[in-house]
CSV table of C-alpha atoms (C1' of nucleotides) in Angstrom, one decimal:
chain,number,residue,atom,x,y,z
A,1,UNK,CA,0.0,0.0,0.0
A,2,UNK,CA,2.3,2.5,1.3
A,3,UNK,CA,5.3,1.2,-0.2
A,4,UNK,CA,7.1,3.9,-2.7
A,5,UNK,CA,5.7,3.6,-6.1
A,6,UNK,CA,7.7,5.0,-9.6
A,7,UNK,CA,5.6,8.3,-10.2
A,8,UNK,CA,4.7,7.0,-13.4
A,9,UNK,CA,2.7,3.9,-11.4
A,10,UNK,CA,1.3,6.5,-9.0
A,11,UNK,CA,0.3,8.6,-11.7
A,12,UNK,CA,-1.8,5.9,-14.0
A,13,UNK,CA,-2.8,4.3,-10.6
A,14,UNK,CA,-4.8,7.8,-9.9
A,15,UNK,CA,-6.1,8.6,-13.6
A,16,UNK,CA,-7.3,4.8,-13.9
A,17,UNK,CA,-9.5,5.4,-10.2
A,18,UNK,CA,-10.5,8.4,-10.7
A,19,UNK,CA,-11.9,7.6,-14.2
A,20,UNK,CA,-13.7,4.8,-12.1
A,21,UNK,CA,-15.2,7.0,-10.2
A,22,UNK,CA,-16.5,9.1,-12.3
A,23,UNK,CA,-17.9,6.2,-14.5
A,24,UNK,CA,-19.4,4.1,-11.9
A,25,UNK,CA,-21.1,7.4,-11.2
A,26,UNK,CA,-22.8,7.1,-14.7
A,27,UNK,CA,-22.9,4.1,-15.0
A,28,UNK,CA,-23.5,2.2,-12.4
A,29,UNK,CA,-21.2,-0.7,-10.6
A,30,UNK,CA,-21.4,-2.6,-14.1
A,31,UNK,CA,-21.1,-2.0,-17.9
A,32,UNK,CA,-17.8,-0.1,-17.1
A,33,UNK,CA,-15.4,-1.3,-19.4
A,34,UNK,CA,-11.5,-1.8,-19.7
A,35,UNK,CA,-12.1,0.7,-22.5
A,36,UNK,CA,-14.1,3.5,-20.7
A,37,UNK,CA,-11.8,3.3,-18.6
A,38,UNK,CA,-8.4,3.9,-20.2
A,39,UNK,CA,-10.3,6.5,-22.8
A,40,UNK,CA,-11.7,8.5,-19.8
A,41,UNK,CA,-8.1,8.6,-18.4
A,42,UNK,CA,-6.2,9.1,-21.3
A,43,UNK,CA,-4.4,5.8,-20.8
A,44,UNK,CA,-3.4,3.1,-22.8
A,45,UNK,CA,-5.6,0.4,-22.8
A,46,UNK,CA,-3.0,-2.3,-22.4
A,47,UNK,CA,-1.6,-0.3,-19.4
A,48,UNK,CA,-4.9,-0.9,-17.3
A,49,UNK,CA,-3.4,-4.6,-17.5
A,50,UNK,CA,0.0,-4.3,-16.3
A,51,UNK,CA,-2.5,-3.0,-13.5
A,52,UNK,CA,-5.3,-4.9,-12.8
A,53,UNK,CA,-6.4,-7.8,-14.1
A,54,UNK,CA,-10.3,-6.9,-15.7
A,55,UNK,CA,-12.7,-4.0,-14.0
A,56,UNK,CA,-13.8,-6.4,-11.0
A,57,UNK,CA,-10.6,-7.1,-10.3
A,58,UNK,CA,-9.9,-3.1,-9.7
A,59,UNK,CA,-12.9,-2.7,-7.8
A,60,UNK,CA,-12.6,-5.5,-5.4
A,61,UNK,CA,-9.1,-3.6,-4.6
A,62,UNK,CA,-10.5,-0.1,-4.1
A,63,UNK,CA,-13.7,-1.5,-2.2
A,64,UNK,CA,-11.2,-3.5,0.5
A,65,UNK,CA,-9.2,-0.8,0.8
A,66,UNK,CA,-12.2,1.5,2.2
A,67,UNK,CA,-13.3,-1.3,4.0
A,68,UNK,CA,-10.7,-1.7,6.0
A,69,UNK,CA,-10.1,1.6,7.3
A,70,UNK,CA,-13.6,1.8,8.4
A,71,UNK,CA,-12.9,-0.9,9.8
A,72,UNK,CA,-10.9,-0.1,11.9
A,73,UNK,CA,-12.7,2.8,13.6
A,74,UNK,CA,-15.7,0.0,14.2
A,75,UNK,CA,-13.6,-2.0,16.0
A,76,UNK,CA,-13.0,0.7,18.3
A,77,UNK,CA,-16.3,1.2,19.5
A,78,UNK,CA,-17.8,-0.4,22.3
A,79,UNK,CA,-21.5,-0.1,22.4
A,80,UNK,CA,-22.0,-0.5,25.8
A,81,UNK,CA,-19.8,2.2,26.5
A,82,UNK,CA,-21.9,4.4,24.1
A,83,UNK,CA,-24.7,4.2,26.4
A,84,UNK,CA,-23.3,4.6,29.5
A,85,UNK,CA,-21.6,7.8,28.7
A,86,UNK,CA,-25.1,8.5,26.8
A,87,UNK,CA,-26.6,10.5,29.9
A,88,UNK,CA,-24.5,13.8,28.6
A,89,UNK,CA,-26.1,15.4,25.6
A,90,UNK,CA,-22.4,14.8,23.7
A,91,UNK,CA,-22.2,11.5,20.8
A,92,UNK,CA,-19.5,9.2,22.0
A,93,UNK,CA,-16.3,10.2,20.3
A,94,UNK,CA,-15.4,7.3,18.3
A,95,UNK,CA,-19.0,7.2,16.8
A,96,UNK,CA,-18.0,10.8,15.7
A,97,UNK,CA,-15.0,9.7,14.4
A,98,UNK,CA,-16.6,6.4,12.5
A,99,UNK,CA,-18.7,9.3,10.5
A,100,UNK,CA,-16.1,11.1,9.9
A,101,UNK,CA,-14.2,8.0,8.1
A,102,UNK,CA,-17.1,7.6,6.2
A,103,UNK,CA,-17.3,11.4,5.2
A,104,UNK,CA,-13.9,10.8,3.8
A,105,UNK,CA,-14.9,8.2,1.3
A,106,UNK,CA,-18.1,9.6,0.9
A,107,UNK,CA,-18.0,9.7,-3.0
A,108,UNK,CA,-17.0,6.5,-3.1
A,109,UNK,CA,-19.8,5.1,-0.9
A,110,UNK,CA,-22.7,7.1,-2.1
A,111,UNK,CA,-22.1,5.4,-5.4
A,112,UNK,CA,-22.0,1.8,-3.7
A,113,UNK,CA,-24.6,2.0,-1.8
A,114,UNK,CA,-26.7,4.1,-4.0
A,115,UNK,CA,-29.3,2.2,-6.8
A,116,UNK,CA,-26.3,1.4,-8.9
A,117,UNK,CA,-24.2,0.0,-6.5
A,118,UNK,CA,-23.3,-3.2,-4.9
A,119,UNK,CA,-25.3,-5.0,-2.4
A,120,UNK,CA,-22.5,-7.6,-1.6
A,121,UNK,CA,-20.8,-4.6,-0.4
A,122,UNK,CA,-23.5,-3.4,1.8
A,123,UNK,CA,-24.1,-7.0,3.1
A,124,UNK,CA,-20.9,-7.1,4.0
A,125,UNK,CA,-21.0,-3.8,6.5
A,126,UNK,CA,-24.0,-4.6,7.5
A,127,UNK,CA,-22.8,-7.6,8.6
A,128,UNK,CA,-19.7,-6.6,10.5
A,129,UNK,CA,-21.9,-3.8,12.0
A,130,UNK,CA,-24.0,-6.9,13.4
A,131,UNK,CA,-20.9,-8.9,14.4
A,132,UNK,CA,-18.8,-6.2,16.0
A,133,UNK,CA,-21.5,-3.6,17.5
A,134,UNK,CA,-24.7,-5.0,18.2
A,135,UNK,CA,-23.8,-8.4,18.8
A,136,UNK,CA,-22.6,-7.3,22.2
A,137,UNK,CA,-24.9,-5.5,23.5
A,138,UNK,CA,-25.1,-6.4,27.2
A,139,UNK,CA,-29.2,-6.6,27.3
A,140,UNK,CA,-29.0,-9.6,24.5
A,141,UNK,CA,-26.5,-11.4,26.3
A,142,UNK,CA,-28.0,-13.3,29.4
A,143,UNK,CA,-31.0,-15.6,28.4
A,144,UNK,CA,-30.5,-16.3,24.8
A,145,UNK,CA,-34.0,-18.0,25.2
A,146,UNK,CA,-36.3,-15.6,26.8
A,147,UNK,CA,-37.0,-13.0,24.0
A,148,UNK,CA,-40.0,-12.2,22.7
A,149,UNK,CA,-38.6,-12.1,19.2
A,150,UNK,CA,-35.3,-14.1,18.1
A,151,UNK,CA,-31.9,-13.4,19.1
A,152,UNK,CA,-31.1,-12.7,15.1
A,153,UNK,CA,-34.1,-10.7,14.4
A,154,UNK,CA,-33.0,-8.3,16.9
A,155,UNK,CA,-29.7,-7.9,15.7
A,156,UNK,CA,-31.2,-7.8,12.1
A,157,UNK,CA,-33.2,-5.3,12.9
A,158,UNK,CA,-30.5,-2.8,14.8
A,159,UNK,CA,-27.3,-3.3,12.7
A,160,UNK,CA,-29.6,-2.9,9.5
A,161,UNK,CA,-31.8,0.2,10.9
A,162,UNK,CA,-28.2,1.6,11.3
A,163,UNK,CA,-26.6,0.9,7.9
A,164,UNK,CA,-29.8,2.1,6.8
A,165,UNK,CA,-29.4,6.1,8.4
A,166,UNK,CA,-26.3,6.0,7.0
A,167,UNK,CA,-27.5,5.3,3.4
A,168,UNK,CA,-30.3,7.8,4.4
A,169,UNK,CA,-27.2,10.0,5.7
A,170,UNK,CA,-24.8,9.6,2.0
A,171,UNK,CA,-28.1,10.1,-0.4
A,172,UNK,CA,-29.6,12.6,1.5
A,173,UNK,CA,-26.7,15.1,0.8
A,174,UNK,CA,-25.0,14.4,4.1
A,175,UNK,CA,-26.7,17.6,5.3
A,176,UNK,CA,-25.8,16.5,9.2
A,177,UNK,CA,-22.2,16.6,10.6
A,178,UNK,CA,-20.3,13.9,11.8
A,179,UNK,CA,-20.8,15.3,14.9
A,180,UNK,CA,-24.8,15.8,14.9
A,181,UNK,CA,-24.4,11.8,12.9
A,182,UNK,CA,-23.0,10.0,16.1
A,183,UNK,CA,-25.8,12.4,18.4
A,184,UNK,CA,-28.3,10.8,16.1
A,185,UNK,CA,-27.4,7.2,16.8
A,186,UNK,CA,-26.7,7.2,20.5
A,187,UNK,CA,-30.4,8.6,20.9
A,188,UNK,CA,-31.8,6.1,19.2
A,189,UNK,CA,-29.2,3.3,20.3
A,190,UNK,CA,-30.6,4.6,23.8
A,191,UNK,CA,-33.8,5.0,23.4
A,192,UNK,CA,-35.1,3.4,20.8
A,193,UNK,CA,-37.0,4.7,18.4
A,194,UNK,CA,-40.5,5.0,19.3
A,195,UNK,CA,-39.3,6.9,22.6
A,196,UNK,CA,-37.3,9.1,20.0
A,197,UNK,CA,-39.9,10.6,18.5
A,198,UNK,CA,-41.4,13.6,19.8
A,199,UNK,CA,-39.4,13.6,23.2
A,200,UNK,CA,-37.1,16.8,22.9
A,201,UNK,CA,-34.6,17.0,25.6
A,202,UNK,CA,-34.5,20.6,26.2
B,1,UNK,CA,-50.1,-10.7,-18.5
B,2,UNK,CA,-53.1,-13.1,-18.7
B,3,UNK,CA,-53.8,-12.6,-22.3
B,4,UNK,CA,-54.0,-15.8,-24.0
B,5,UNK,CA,-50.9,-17.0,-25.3
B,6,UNK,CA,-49.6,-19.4,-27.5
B,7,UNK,CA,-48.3,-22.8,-26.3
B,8,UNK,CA,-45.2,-21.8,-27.9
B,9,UNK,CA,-44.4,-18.8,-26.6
B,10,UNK,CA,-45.7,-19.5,-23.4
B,11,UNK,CA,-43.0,-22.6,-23.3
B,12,UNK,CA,-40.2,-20.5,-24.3
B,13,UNK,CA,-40.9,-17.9,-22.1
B,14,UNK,CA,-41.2,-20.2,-18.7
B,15,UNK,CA,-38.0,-22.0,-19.9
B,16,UNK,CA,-35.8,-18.7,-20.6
B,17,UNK,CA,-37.3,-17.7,-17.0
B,18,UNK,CA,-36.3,-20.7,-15.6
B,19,UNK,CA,-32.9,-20.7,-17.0
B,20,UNK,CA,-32.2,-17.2,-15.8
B,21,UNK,CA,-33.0,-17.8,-12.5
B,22,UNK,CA,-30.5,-20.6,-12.3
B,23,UNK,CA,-28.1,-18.9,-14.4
B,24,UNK,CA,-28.2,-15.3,-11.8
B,25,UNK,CA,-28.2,-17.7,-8.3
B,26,UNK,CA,-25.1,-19.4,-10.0
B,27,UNK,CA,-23.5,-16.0,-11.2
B,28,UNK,CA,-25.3,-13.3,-10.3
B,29,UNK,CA,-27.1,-10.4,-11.5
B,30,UNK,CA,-24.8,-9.2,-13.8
B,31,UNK,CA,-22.4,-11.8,-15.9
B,32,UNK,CA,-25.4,-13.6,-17.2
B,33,UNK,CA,-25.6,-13.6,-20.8
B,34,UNK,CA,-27.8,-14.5,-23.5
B,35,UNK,CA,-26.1,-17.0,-24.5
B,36,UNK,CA,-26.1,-18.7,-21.4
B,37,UNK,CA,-29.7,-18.4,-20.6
B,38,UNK,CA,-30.6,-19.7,-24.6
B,39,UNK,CA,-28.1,-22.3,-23.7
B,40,UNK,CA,-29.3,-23.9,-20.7
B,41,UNK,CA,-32.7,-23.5,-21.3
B,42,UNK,CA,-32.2,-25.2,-24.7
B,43,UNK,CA,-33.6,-22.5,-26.9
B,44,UNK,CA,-31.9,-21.4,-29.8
B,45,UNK,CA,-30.4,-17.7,-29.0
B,46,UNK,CA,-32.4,-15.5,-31.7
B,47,UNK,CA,-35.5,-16.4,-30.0
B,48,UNK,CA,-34.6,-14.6,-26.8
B,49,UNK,CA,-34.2,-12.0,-28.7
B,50,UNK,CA,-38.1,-12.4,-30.1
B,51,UNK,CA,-38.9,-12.1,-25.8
B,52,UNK,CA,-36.6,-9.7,-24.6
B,53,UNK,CA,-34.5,-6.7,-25.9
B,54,UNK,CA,-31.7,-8.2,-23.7
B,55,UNK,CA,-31.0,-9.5,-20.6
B,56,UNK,CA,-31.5,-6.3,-18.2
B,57,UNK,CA,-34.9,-6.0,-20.2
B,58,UNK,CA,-35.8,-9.7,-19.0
B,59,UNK,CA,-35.0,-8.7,-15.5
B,60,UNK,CA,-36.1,-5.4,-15.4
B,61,UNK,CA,-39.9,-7.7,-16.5
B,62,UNK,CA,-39.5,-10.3,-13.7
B,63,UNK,CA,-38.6,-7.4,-11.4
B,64,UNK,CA,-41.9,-5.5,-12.3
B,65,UNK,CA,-44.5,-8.0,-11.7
B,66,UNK,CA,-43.3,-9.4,-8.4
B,67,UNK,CA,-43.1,-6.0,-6.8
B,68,UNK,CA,-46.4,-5.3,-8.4
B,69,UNK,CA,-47.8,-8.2,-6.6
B,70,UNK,CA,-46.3,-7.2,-3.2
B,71,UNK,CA,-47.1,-4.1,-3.2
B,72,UNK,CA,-50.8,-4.9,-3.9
B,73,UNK,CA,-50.2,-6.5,0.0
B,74,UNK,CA,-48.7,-3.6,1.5
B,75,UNK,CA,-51.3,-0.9,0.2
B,76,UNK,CA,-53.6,-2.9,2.5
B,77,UNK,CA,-51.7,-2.6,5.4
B,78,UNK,CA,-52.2,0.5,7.5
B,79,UNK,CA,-49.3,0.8,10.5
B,80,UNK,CA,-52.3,2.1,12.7
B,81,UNK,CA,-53.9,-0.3,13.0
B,82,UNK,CA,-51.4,-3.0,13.4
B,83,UNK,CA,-50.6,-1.1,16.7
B,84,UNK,CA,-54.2,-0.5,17.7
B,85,UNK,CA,-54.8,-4.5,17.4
B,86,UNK,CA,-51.7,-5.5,18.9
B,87,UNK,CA,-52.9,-5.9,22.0
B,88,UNK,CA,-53.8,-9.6,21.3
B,89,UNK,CA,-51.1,-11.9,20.9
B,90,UNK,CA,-51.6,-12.6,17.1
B,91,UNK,CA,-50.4,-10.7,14.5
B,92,UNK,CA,-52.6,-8.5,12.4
B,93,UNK,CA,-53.9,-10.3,9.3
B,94,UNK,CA,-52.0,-8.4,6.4
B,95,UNK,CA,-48.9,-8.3,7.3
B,96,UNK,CA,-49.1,-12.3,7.8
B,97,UNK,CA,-50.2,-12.2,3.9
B,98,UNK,CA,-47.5,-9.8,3.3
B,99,UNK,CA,-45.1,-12.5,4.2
B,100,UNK,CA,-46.9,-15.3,2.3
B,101,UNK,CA,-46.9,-12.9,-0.5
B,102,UNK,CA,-43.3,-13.0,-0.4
B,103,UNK,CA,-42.8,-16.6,0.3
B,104,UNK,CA,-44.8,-16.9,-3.2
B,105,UNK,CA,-41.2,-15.3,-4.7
B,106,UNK,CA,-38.6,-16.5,-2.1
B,107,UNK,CA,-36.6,-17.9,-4.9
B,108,UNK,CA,-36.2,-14.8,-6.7
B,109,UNK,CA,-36.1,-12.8,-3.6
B,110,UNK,CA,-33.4,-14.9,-2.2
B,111,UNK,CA,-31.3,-14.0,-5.2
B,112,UNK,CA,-32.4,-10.6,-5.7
B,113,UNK,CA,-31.6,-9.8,-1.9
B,114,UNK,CA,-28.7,-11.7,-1.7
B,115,UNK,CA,-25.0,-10.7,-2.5
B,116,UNK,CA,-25.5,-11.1,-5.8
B,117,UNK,CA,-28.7,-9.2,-5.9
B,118,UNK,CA,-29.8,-5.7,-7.5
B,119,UNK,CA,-29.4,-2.7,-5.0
B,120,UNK,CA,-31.5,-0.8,-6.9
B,121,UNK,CA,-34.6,-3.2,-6.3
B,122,UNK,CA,-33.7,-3.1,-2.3
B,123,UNK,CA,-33.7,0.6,-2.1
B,124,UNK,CA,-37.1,0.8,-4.4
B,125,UNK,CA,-38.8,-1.8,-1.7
B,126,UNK,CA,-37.5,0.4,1.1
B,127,UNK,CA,-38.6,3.3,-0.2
B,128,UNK,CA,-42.0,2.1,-0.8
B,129,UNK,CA,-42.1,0.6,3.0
B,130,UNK,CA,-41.1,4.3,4.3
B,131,UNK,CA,-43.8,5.6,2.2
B,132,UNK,CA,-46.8,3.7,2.2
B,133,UNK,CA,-46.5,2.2,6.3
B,134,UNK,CA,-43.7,4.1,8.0
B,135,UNK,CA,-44.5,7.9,7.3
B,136,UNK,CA,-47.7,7.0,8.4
B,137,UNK,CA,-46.6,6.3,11.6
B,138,UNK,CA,-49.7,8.1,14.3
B,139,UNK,CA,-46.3,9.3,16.3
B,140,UNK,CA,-44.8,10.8,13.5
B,141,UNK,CA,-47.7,12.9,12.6
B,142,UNK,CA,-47.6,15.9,15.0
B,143,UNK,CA,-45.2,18.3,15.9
B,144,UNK,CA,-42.2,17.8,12.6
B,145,UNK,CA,-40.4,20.0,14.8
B,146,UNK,CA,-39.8,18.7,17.9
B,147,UNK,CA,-38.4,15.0,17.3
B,148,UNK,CA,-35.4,14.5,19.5
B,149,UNK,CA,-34.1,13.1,16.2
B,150,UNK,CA,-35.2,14.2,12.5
B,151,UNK,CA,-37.6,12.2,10.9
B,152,UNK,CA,-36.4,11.7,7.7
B,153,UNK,CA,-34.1,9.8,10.0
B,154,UNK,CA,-36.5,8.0,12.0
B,155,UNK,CA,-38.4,6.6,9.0
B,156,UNK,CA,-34.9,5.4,7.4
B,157,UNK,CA,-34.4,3.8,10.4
B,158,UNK,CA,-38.0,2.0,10.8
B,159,UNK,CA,-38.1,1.1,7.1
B,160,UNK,CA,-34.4,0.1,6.7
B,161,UNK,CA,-34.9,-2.0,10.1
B,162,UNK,CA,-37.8,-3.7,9.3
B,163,UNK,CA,-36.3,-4.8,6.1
B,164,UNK,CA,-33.3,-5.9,7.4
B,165,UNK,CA,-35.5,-8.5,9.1
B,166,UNK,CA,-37.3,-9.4,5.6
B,167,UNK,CA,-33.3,-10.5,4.2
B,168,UNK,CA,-32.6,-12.2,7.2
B,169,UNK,CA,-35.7,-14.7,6.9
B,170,UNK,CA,-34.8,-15.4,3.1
B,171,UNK,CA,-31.2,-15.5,3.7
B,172,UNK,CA,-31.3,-17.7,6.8
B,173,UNK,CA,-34.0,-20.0,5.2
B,174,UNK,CA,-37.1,-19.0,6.4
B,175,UNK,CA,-37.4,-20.7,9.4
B,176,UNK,CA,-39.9,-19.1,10.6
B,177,UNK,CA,-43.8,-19.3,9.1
B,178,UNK,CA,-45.1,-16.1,7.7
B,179,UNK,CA,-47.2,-16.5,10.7
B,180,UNK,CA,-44.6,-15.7,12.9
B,181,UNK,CA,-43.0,-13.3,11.2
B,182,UNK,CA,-45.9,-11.4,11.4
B,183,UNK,CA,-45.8,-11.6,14.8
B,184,UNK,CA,-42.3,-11.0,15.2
B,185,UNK,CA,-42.7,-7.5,13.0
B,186,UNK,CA,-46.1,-6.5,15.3
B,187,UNK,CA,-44.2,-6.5,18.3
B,188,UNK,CA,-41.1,-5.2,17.4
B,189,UNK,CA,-43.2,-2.1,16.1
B,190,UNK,CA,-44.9,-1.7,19.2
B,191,UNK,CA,-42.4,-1.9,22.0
B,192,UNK,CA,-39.5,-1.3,19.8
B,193,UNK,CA,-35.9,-3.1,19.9
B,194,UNK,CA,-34.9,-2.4,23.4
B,195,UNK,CA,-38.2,-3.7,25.1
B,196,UNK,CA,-38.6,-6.6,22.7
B,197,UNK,CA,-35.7,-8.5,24.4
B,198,UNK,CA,-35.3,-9.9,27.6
B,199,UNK,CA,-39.4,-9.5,28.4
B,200,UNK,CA,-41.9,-12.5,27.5
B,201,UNK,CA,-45.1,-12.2,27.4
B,202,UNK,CA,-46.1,-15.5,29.1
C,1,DT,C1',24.9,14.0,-16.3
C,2,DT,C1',24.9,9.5,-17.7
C,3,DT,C1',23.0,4.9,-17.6
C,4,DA,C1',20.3,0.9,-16.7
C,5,DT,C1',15.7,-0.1,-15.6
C,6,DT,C1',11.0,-0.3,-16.3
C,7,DA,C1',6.5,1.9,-17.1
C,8,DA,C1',3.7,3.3,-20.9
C,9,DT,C1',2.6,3.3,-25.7
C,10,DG,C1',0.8,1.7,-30.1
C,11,DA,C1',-0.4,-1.7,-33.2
C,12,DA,C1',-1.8,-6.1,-34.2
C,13,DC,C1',-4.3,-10.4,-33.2
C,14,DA,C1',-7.6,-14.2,-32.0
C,15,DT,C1',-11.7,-14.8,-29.3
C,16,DC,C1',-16.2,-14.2,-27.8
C,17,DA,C1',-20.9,-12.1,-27.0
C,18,DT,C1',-23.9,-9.1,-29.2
C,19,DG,C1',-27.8,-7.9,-32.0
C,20,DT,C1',-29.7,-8.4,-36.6
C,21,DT,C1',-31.2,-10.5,-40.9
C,22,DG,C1',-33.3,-13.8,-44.2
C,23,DA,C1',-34.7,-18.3,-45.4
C,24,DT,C1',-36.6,-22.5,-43.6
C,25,DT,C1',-39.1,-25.6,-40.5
C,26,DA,C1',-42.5,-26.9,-37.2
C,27,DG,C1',-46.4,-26.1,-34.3
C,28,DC,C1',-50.7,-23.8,-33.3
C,29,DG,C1',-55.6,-22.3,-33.7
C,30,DA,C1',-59.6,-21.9,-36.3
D,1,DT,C1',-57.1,-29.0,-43.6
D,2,DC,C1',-55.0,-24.4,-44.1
D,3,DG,C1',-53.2,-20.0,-42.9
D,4,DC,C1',-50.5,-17.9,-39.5
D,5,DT,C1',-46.6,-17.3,-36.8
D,6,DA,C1',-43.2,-19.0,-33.4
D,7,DA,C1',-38.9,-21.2,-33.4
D,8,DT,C1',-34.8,-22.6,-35.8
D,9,DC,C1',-30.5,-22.3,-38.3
D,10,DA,C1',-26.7,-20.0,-40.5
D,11,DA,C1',-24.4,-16.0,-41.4
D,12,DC,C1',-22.7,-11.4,-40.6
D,13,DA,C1',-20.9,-6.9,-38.8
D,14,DT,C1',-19.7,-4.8,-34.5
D,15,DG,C1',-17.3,-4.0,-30.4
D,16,DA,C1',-14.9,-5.3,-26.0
D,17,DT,C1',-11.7,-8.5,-24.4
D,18,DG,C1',-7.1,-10.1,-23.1
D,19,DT,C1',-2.6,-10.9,-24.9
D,20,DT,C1',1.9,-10.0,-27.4
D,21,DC,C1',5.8,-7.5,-29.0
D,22,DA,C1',8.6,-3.8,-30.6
D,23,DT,C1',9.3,0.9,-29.4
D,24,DT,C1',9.4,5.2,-26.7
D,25,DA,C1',9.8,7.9,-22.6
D,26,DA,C1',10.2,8.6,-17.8
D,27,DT,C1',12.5,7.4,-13.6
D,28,DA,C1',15.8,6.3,-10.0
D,29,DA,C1',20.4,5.6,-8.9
D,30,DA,C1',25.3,5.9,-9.8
DNA sequence: TTTATTAATGAACATCATGTTGATTAGCGA
DNA sequence: TCGCTAATCAACATGATGTTCATTAATAAA
């Protein structure tokens, strides 16, 4: 990743993404070609091949690279800590800091997880959002047999309701901070949201 | 749709549809060609082309008339009265045909919700669950101004939640009966996540 | 500045799916 | 039975693919 790259690799290497970007943006996830590519960069079409080997291949790289450094923030977070520290009217920093990962990719993830992107993609936060965050919560973990509804359901329904606000968040025009983001969901992770609606905590 | 049709075409088209569905669970959405569906369904390849324009046209038909039937459910259901009736322990009547509806297409569901699905067909049956049950949320009605958190958000979050629930019964193989789904969904929109674990109602 | 290295170019090529056409065959409905 | 039309088959031009090779140009290091 980080290991010193010949301009000339760095250069192409940039063009070629950046023409991605823009095409995907048109185009949607598929029907980009090898040769939409290089034209829209100005690049030999051979070259794309010394880089990648077809257009999923280039994807697949840029998508796990984004991955992973949101990844990291996740992994960071503790929910439980987000709600005890949930009694002062302040987001739980790393929350904060999770949206403000995501800001930085923001173009990139508007497009795949917009109508033309890619649901394995979004499967696969959601997921990891269900593993890492809500699997723990403290009030799921004692008897796994005395819910109302299924263990799964509930997790379902919590890591998805959040990947869903932030697909709401990217398509809307990411009109809220960072800051006002990670407010949002500690609320509602508190709460709930029936109890969030119409309750202002003035 | 119900015109009468001619044996012929009638046998073509239920063998192309059947070959595509194999043909997208195997490969997905996208990367299905004509060739392959006029292949394995054992038609020769001009005839698709007598059907459908091309293979996003095929999908883009299939698509239409299984949402259409759906969405026949959901205008039915009115998120009111699901709440008002909850007080019993059985789930309001529509939304158990809701599920049945969808049971009717869990094959193409499965696929279309799955990894490999369409994003674009997610959002659109999202969208139409924050429209036509969510927005008309009683709670929601009021005062715009004086959620805790905005309400754009909160319906995201309801919709998005609720069908995060719908993927996990077709991808975990609908285990449970549309019957308890039903159920599952009524309480979970009446006590919300928090409350709807740990407590039984025995 | 010079030099060896290597990235990028441009052209050519075989391959494959596409979408279309026209002639022919086979099945259907009346 | 007969007229209609769906399905077949073969052929074709088109365009993207992935690969190769000789050539040019940029780079990093001496």
């Amino acid at each position: 990743m980080s290991e010193k790259m010949d301009r000339r690799q760095a250069r192409t290497k940039q063009l070629l993404n950046k023409a991605l970007m823009e095409l995907i943006e048109e185009k949607g996830t598929d029907g980009v070609t090898v040769t939409d590519i290089a034209t829209r960069a100005d690049i030999n079409r051979g070259t794309f091949y010394l880089h990648y080997r077809d257009v999923p291949d280039m994807l697949e790289q840029i998508k796990e690279e984004v991955f992973v450094n949101i990844e990291k923030c996740i992994l960071q977070l503790d929910i439980n800590e987000v709600i005890k520290n949930a009694n002062t009217g302040k987001p739980y920093p790393i929350s904060v800091m999770i949206f403000e990962e995501i800001a930085r990719h923001a173009d990139f993830l508007k497009v795949m997880f917009g109508p033309k992107g890619d649901l394995s993609y979004a499967i696969r936060f959601r997921n990891f959002m269900a593993t890492h965050i809500f699997n723990k919560l403290s009030y799921l973990q004692p008897a796994e047999d005395n819910f109302l509804i299924p263990r799964d359901y509930l997790i379902a329904y919590m890591s998805s309701a959040n990947f869903g606000m932030l697909m709401h968040w990217l398509e809307s025009g990411m009109k809220q901070t960072p800051y006002q983001m990670g407010l949002i969901m500690t609320q509602i992770a508190l709460h709930g949201p029936i109890a969030s609606a119409g309750l202002k905590s003035n």
